[in-house]
Tab-separated table of C-alpha atoms and ligand atoms in Angstrom:
chain	number	residue	atom	x	y	z
A	1	UNK	CA	54.706	85.853	-9.537
A	2	UNK	CA	56.425	88.387	-7.288
A	3	UNK	CA	55.367	88.314	-3.651
A	4	UNK	CA	56.909	91.561	-2.456
A	5	UNK	CA	54.504	94.338	-1.488
A	6	UNK	CA	55.429	97.706	-2.929
A	7	UNK	CA	52.948	100.520	-2.378
A	8	UNK	CA	55.325	103.308	-3.421
A	9	UNK	CA	53.695	105.871	-5.740
A	10	UNK	CA	50.339	105.090	-4.106
A	11	UNK	CA	48.494	107.063	-1.489
A	12	UNK	CA	46.703	105.753	1.624
A	13	UNK	CA	44.092	107.655	3.619
A	14	UNK	CA	43.700	106.624	7.250
A	15	UNK	CA	40.856	107.344	9.656
A	16	UNK	CA	41.145	106.343	13.331
A	17	UNK	CA	44.558	107.200	14.761
A	18	UNK	CA	44.191	108.404	18.367
A	19	UNK	CA	47.429	107.222	19.985
A	20	UNK	CA	50.240	104.654	19.762
A	21	UNK	CA	47.888	101.804	20.659
A	22	UNK	CA	45.378	102.555	17.888
A	23	UNK	CA	44.966	99.764	15.346
A	24	UNK	CA	45.007	102.471	12.660
A	25	UNK	CA	48.466	103.591	13.803
A	26	UNK	CA	49.920	100.078	13.413
A	27	UNK	CA	48.348	99.889	9.953
A	28	UNK	CA	49.705	103.337	9.058
A	29	UNK	CA	53.269	102.304	9.977
A	30	UNK	CA	52.962	99.094	7.972
A	31	UNK	CA	51.641	100.887	4.862
A	32	UNK	CA	54.366	103.510	5.231
A	33	UNK	CA	57.047	100.794	5.416
A	34	UNK	CA	55.644	99.425	2.142
A	35	UNK	CA	56.184	102.854	0.571
A	36	UNK	CA	52.690	104.374	0.640
A	37	UNK	CA	52.252	108.137	0.988
A	38	UNK	CA	50.068	108.598	4.043
A	39	UNK	CA	47.288	111.016	4.851
A	40	UNK	CA	46.416	110.579	8.515
A	41	UNK	CA	43.296	112.147	9.924
A	42	UNK	CA	42.545	112.874	13.561
A	43	UNK	CA	39.082	113.315	15.002
A	44	UNK	CA	39.434	116.637	16.790
A	45	UNK	CA	41.759	119.213	18.348
A	46	UNK	CA	42.162	117.053	21.470
A	47	UNK	CA	44.007	114.369	19.462
A	48	UNK	CA	46.036	116.696	17.257
A	49	UNK	CA	49.180	116.804	19.414
A	50	UNK	CA	49.246	113.030	19.862
A	51	UNK	CA	49.029	112.425	16.101
A	52	UNK	CA	51.689	115.057	15.274
A	53	UNK	CA	54.023	113.541	17.902
A	54	UNK	CA	53.534	110.010	16.569
A	55	UNK	CA	54.205	110.950	12.965
A	56	UNK	CA	57.038	113.451	13.403
A	57	UNK	CA	59.704	111.108	11.984
A	58	UNK	CA	57.732	109.928	8.951
A	59	UNK	CA	58.243	111.367	5.477
A	60	UNK	CA	55.633	111.520	2.689
A	61	UNK	CA	52.861	112.275	5.127
A	62	UNK	CA	49.959	114.718	5.400
A	63	UNK	CA	47.815	115.238	8.489
A	64	UNK	CA	44.362	116.730	8.637
A	65	UNK	CA	41.499	117.007	11.114
A	66	UNK	CA	38.401	115.031	10.183
A	67	UNK	CA	35.328	114.145	12.157
A	68	UNK	CA	33.706	111.409	10.050
A	69	UNK	CA	30.267	112.981	10.543
A	70	UNK	CA	31.490	116.120	8.740
A	71	UNK	CA	31.167	115.536	4.983
A	72	UNK	CA	33.161	118.670	4.094
A	73	UNK	CA	36.078	117.457	6.240
A	74	UNK	CA	35.834	113.995	4.642
A	75	UNK	CA	35.917	115.550	1.209
A	76	UNK	CA	38.960	117.635	2.139
A	77	UNK	CA	40.791	114.559	3.480
A	78	UNK	CA	40.195	112.686	0.227
A	79	UNK	CA	41.394	115.682	-1.837
A	80	UNK	CA	44.609	115.858	0.200
A	81	UNK	CA	45.196	112.105	-0.098
A	82	UNK	CA	44.690	112.084	-3.853
A	83	UNK	CA	46.970	115.084	-4.302
A	84	UNK	CA	49.813	113.092	-2.653
A	85	UNK	CA	49.717	110.253	-5.219
A	86	UNK	CA	47.244	107.786	-6.747
A	87	UNK	CA	44.798	106.968	-3.959
A	88	UNK	CA	44.652	103.195	-3.611
A	89	UNK	CA	43.974	102.463	0.095
A	90	UNK	CA	41.494	103.759	2.647
A	91	UNK	CA	41.518	102.563	6.251
A	92	UNK	CA	38.280	103.077	8.218
A	93	UNK	CA	39.181	102.275	11.830
A	94	UNK	CA	36.618	104.364	13.652
A	95	UNK	CA	33.962	103.568	16.256
A	96	UNK	CA	32.171	105.337	19.061
A	97	UNK	CA	29.383	104.724	21.564
A	98	UNK	CA	28.490	106.688	24.661
A	99	UNK	CA	29.914	105.026	27.770
A	100	UNK	CA	26.467	104.584	29.360
A	101	UNK	CA	25.338	102.568	26.312
A	102	UNK	CA	28.100	100.046	27.026
A	103	UNK	CA	26.900	99.314	30.552
A	104	UNK	CA	23.804	97.499	31.750
A	105	UNK	CA	21.165	95.778	29.690
A	106	UNK	CA	21.009	96.111	25.915
A	107	UNK	CA	17.245	96.765	26.169
A	108	UNK	CA	18.070	100.091	27.858
A	109	UNK	CA	19.717	101.440	24.679
A	110	UNK	CA	18.430	104.959	24.038
A	111	UNK	CA	17.401	106.279	20.616
A	112	UNK	CA	20.124	108.935	20.777
A	113	UNK	CA	22.777	106.402	21.880
A	114	UNK	CA	21.709	104.071	19.080
A	115	UNK	CA	21.773	106.831	16.471
A	116	UNK	CA	25.194	108.107	17.509
A	117	UNK	CA	26.848	104.671	17.657
A	118	UNK	CA	25.444	103.662	14.273
A	119	UNK	CA	26.185	107.006	12.627
A	120	UNK	CA	29.851	107.101	13.632
A	121	UNK	CA	30.695	103.398	13.644
A	122	UNK	CA	28.707	102.185	10.639
A	123	UNK	CA	27.108	104.935	8.526
A	124	UNK	CA	30.449	106.758	8.148
A	125	UNK	CA	31.705	104.051	5.772
A	126	UNK	CA	29.026	105.074	3.237
A	127	UNK	CA	30.139	108.676	2.524
A	128	UNK	CA	33.705	107.341	2.585
A	129	UNK	CA	32.722	104.822	-0.116
A	130	UNK	CA	31.184	107.581	-2.267
A	131	UNK	CA	34.378	109.614	-2.007
A	132	UNK	CA	36.507	106.528	-2.672
A	133	UNK	CA	34.420	106.014	-5.822
A	134	UNK	CA	35.251	109.538	-6.913
A	135	UNK	CA	38.957	109.543	-6.056
A	136	UNK	CA	40.092	105.936	-6.593
A	137	UNK	CA	40.249	106.299	-10.334
A	138	UNK	CA	42.461	103.225	-10.794
A	139	UNK	CA	40.671	100.962	-8.351
A	140	UNK	CA	41.655	100.435	-4.745
A	141	UNK	CA	41.047	98.797	-1.412
A	142	UNK	CA	38.853	100.067	1.436
A	143	UNK	CA	39.367	98.272	4.745
A	144	UNK	CA	37.239	98.612	7.853
A	145	UNK	CA	37.527	97.171	11.362
A	146	UNK	CA	34.863	94.986	12.919
A	147	UNK	CA	34.394	92.637	15.869
A	148	UNK	CA	32.840	89.210	16.508
A	149	UNK	CA	30.046	90.896	18.536
A	150	UNK	CA	28.362	91.493	15.148
A	151	UNK	CA	27.131	87.894	15.305
A	152	UNK	CA	27.589	86.635	18.887
A	153	UNK	CA	26.603	88.171	22.210
A	154	UNK	CA	29.342	89.949	24.147
A	155	UNK	CA	27.751	91.394	27.299
A	156	UNK	CA	28.805	95.038	27.548
A	157	UNK	CA	29.241	95.474	23.819
A	158	UNK	CA	25.501	96.214	23.483
A	159	UNK	CA	24.674	98.720	20.739
A	160	UNK	CA	28.163	98.396	19.281
A	161	UNK	CA	27.237	94.818	18.280
A	162	UNK	CA	24.397	96.267	16.196
A	163	UNK	CA	26.795	98.801	14.683
A	164	UNK	CA	29.285	96.090	13.712
A	165	UNK	CA	26.513	93.933	12.180
A	166	UNK	CA	25.448	96.959	10.116
A	167	UNK	CA	29.041	97.681	9.154
A	168	UNK	CA	29.642	94.117	7.909
A	169	UNK	CA	26.465	94.279	5.849
A	170	UNK	CA	27.624	97.573	4.340
A	171	UNK	CA	30.886	95.888	3.346
A	172	UNK	CA	29.078	93.312	1.195
A	173	UNK	CA	26.730	95.860	-0.368
A	174	UNK	CA	29.553	98.288	-1.156
A	175	UNK	CA	31.754	95.478	-2.481
A	176	UNK	CA	28.965	94.533	-4.861
A	177	UNK	CA	28.310	98.123	-5.965
A	178	UNK	CA	31.939	99.166	-6.526
A	179	UNK	CA	33.338	95.872	-7.794
A	180	UNK	CA	33.089	96.797	-11.467
A	181	UNK	CA	35.364	99.768	-10.751
A	182	UNK	CA	37.841	97.427	-9.053
A	183	UNK	CA	37.338	99.106	-5.684
A	184	UNK	CA	37.364	96.367	-3.069
A	185	UNK	CA	35.726	96.552	0.374
A	186	UNK	CA	36.778	94.188	3.158
A	187	UNK	CA	36.568	94.067	6.944
A	188	UNK	CA	39.046	92.707	9.457
A	189	UNK	CA	37.414	91.195	12.529
A	190	UNK	CA	40.072	91.653	15.189
A	191	UNK	CA	40.304	89.875	18.506
A	192	UNK	CA	40.469	92.019	21.660
A	193	UNK	CA	43.255	94.614	21.708
A	194	UNK	CA	43.971	96.959	24.559
A	195	UNK	CA	43.199	100.331	22.963
A	196	UNK	CA	41.348	103.471	24.004
A	197	UNK	CA	38.137	102.180	22.380
A	198	UNK	CA	38.467	98.770	24.094
A	199	UNK	CA	38.814	100.361	27.506
A	200	UNK	CA	35.292	101.731	27.116
A	201	UNK	CA	33.920	98.163	27.000
A	202	UNK	CA	32.689	96.977	30.387
A	203	UNK	CA	34.534	93.761	31.354
A	204	UNK	CA	37.194	94.161	28.661
A	205	UNK	CA	40.017	92.671	30.794
A	206	UNK	CA	37.994	89.491	31.422
A	207	UNK	CA	37.193	89.241	27.734
A	208	UNK	CA	40.903	89.350	26.907
A	209	UNK	CA	41.621	86.532	29.403
A	210	UNK	CA	38.824	84.299	28.081
A	211	UNK	CA	39.921	84.919	24.523
A	212	UNK	CA	43.520	83.898	25.224
A	213	UNK	CA	42.439	80.769	27.089
A	214	UNK	CA	39.956	79.526	24.454
A	215	UNK	CA	41.462	80.599	21.132
A	216	UNK	CA	43.102	77.749	19.195
A	217	UNK	CA	46.405	79.658	19.227
A	218	UNK	CA	46.034	80.024	23.045
A	219	UNK	CA	46.889	83.712	23.064
A	220	UNK	CA	45.637	87.153	22.167
A	221	UNK	CA	46.568	88.884	18.937
A	222	UNK	CA	48.674	91.998	18.418
A	223	UNK	CA	48.056	95.249	16.561
A	224	UNK	CA	50.858	94.215	14.192
A	225	UNK	CA	48.980	91.065	13.169
A	226	UNK	CA	45.986	93.189	12.194
A	227	UNK	CA	48.286	95.612	10.370
A	228	UNK	CA	49.935	92.897	8.277
A	229	UNK	CA	46.502	91.611	7.245
A	230	UNK	CA	45.541	95.163	6.278
A	231	UNK	CA	48.751	95.415	4.235
A	232	UNK	CA	47.796	92.200	2.421
A	233	UNK	CA	44.285	93.566	1.757
A	234	UNK	CA	45.763	96.858	0.516
A	235	UNK	CA	48.057	95.050	-1.892
A	236	UNK	CA	47.521	93.200	-5.145
A	237	UNK	CA	48.173	89.936	-3.326
A	238	UNK	CA	44.490	90.134	-2.303
A	239	UNK	CA	43.231	91.268	-5.741
A	240	UNK	CA	40.598	88.511	-5.835
A	241	UNK	CA	39.122	89.280	-2.407
A	242	UNK	CA	36.219	91.658	-1.869
A	243	UNK	CA	33.209	91.704	0.465
A	244	UNK	CA	35.019	89.519	3.006
A	245	UNK	CA	35.179	89.761	6.779
A	246	UNK	CA	38.496	88.231	7.730
A	247	UNK	CA	38.978	87.162	11.352
A	248	UNK	CA	42.351	88.022	12.890
A	249	UNK	CA	41.521	86.535	16.263
A	250	UNK	CA	43.876	83.599	16.896
A	251	UNK	CA	40.976	81.421	15.690
A	252	UNK	CA	38.608	82.279	18.560
A	253	UNK	CA	35.523	82.510	16.319
A	254	UNK	CA	35.620	78.827	15.316
A	255	UNK	CA	35.223	77.521	18.875
A	256	UNK	CA	31.912	76.203	20.246
A	257	UNK	CA	33.048	75.452	23.764
B	1	LIG	P1	41.062	103.665	19.132
B	1	LIG	O1	40.317	104.316	20.251
B	1	LIG	O2	42.515	103.832	19.081
B	1	LIG	O3	40.446	104.075	17.720
B	1	LIG	C1	39.112	104.515	17.565
B	1	LIG	C2	39.206	105.741	16.702
B	1	LIG	O4	37.893	106.198	16.335
B	1	LIG	C3	39.909	106.913	17.403
B	1	LIG	O5	40.993	107.355	16.623
B	1	LIG	C4	38.835	107.978	17.474
B	1	LIG	O6	39.355	109.289	17.367
B	1	LIG	C5	38.020	107.605	16.247
B	1	LIG	N1	36.711	108.252	16.211
B	1	LIG	C6	35.681	108.109	17.091
B	1	LIG	N2	34.669	108.945	16.718
B	1	LIG	C7	35.089	109.606	15.592
B	1	LIG	C8	34.517	110.597	14.765
B	1	LIG	N3	33.298	111.103	15.007
B	1	LIG	N4	35.241	111.039	13.702
B	1	LIG	C9	36.479	110.559	13.447
B	1	LIG	N5	37.079	109.621	14.200
B	1	LIG	C10	36.379	109.163	15.268
B	1	LIG	O7	40.670	102.101	19.250
B	1	LIG	P2	40.880	100.896	18.234
B	1	LIG	O8	40.690	99.681	19.052
B	1	LIG	O9	42.110	101.086	17.457
B	1	LIG	O10	39.598	101.001	17.299
B	1	LIG	C11	39.666	101.050	15.901
B	1	LIG	C12	38.581	100.177	15.289
B	1	LIG	O11	38.866	98.814	15.571
B	1	LIG	C13	37.182	100.437	15.790
B	1	LIG	O12	36.260	100.310	14.724
B	1	LIG	C14	36.973	99.296	16.776
B	1	LIG	O13	35.601	98.981	16.981
B	1	LIG	C15	37.681	98.205	16.023
B	1	LIG	N6	38.016	97.017	16.805
B	1	LIG	C16	38.725	97.135	17.979
B	1	LIG	C17	38.997	95.999	18.708
B	1	LIG	C18	39.729	96.107	20.014
B	1	LIG	O14	39.658	95.158	20.815
B	1	LIG	N7	40.442	97.184	20.282
B	1	LIG	C19	38.599	94.739	18.246
B	1	LIG	C20	37.906	94.653	17.042
B	1	LIG	C21	37.610	95.797	16.336
């Protein structure tokens, strides 16, 4: 059995690059190093320059704007990715909640805040799955990003905990539905990482400190550790894994006290 990972002559479609700290950017670089042709999407005009600057030295790359709530833009992104090469990897690394929903008591969550957080952070995987079903003609791997707040209380995470619980449930349902076409769905549950999204979480800095102190590995994780797990999930080395939520959290989730 060969253990090298070669994704050349495959195409990877990536949602969620905002800047150099984005988890999706670390994953993109890792997939590119393994030879994949990348299609990187950015959410809106505001992030365009940042994504073009980041990717200027990469070859075999396409870039397109895509708000995940816009099905026409999603469809276009998939068409571009499958025109590059055989589409075999999709990275869904997208989440959003209004800042005021991430402060104060969870019981104050508004219907609009709930709808928006769930639509962007969880529902968006469903149209992506439908398009993956259409374009991943030779099977493939869809990877999404979740957090431990799906099952334990993290004050300040509020409605985003509900969104991550929904997202993890989607992963098992989609894995079941698309398994016979050899399209695998998995989630990576990352420990705290200092990104744009994390900075919106009230008390994030304290969370990072507690995590490093209590995790069995006695430290926080890095974007690169999430990226190498994504590379494994994108490759045939993980061909028997679908419907899993894999913690990349220095072991934090196993601790009671
Ligand atoms: P980030 O801010 O770099 O990435 C979030 C991305 O979501 C951005 O690129 C943003 O443009 C995109 N996005 C938001 N709304 C969108 C929309 N409507 N359409 C398209 N894109 C949209 O932060 P990140 O930490 O890299 O987050 C990536 C994923 O990882 C998220 O799902 C997040 O919940 C998850 N995650 C992060 C951490 C952490 O501590 N940073 C831990 C576990 C899981």
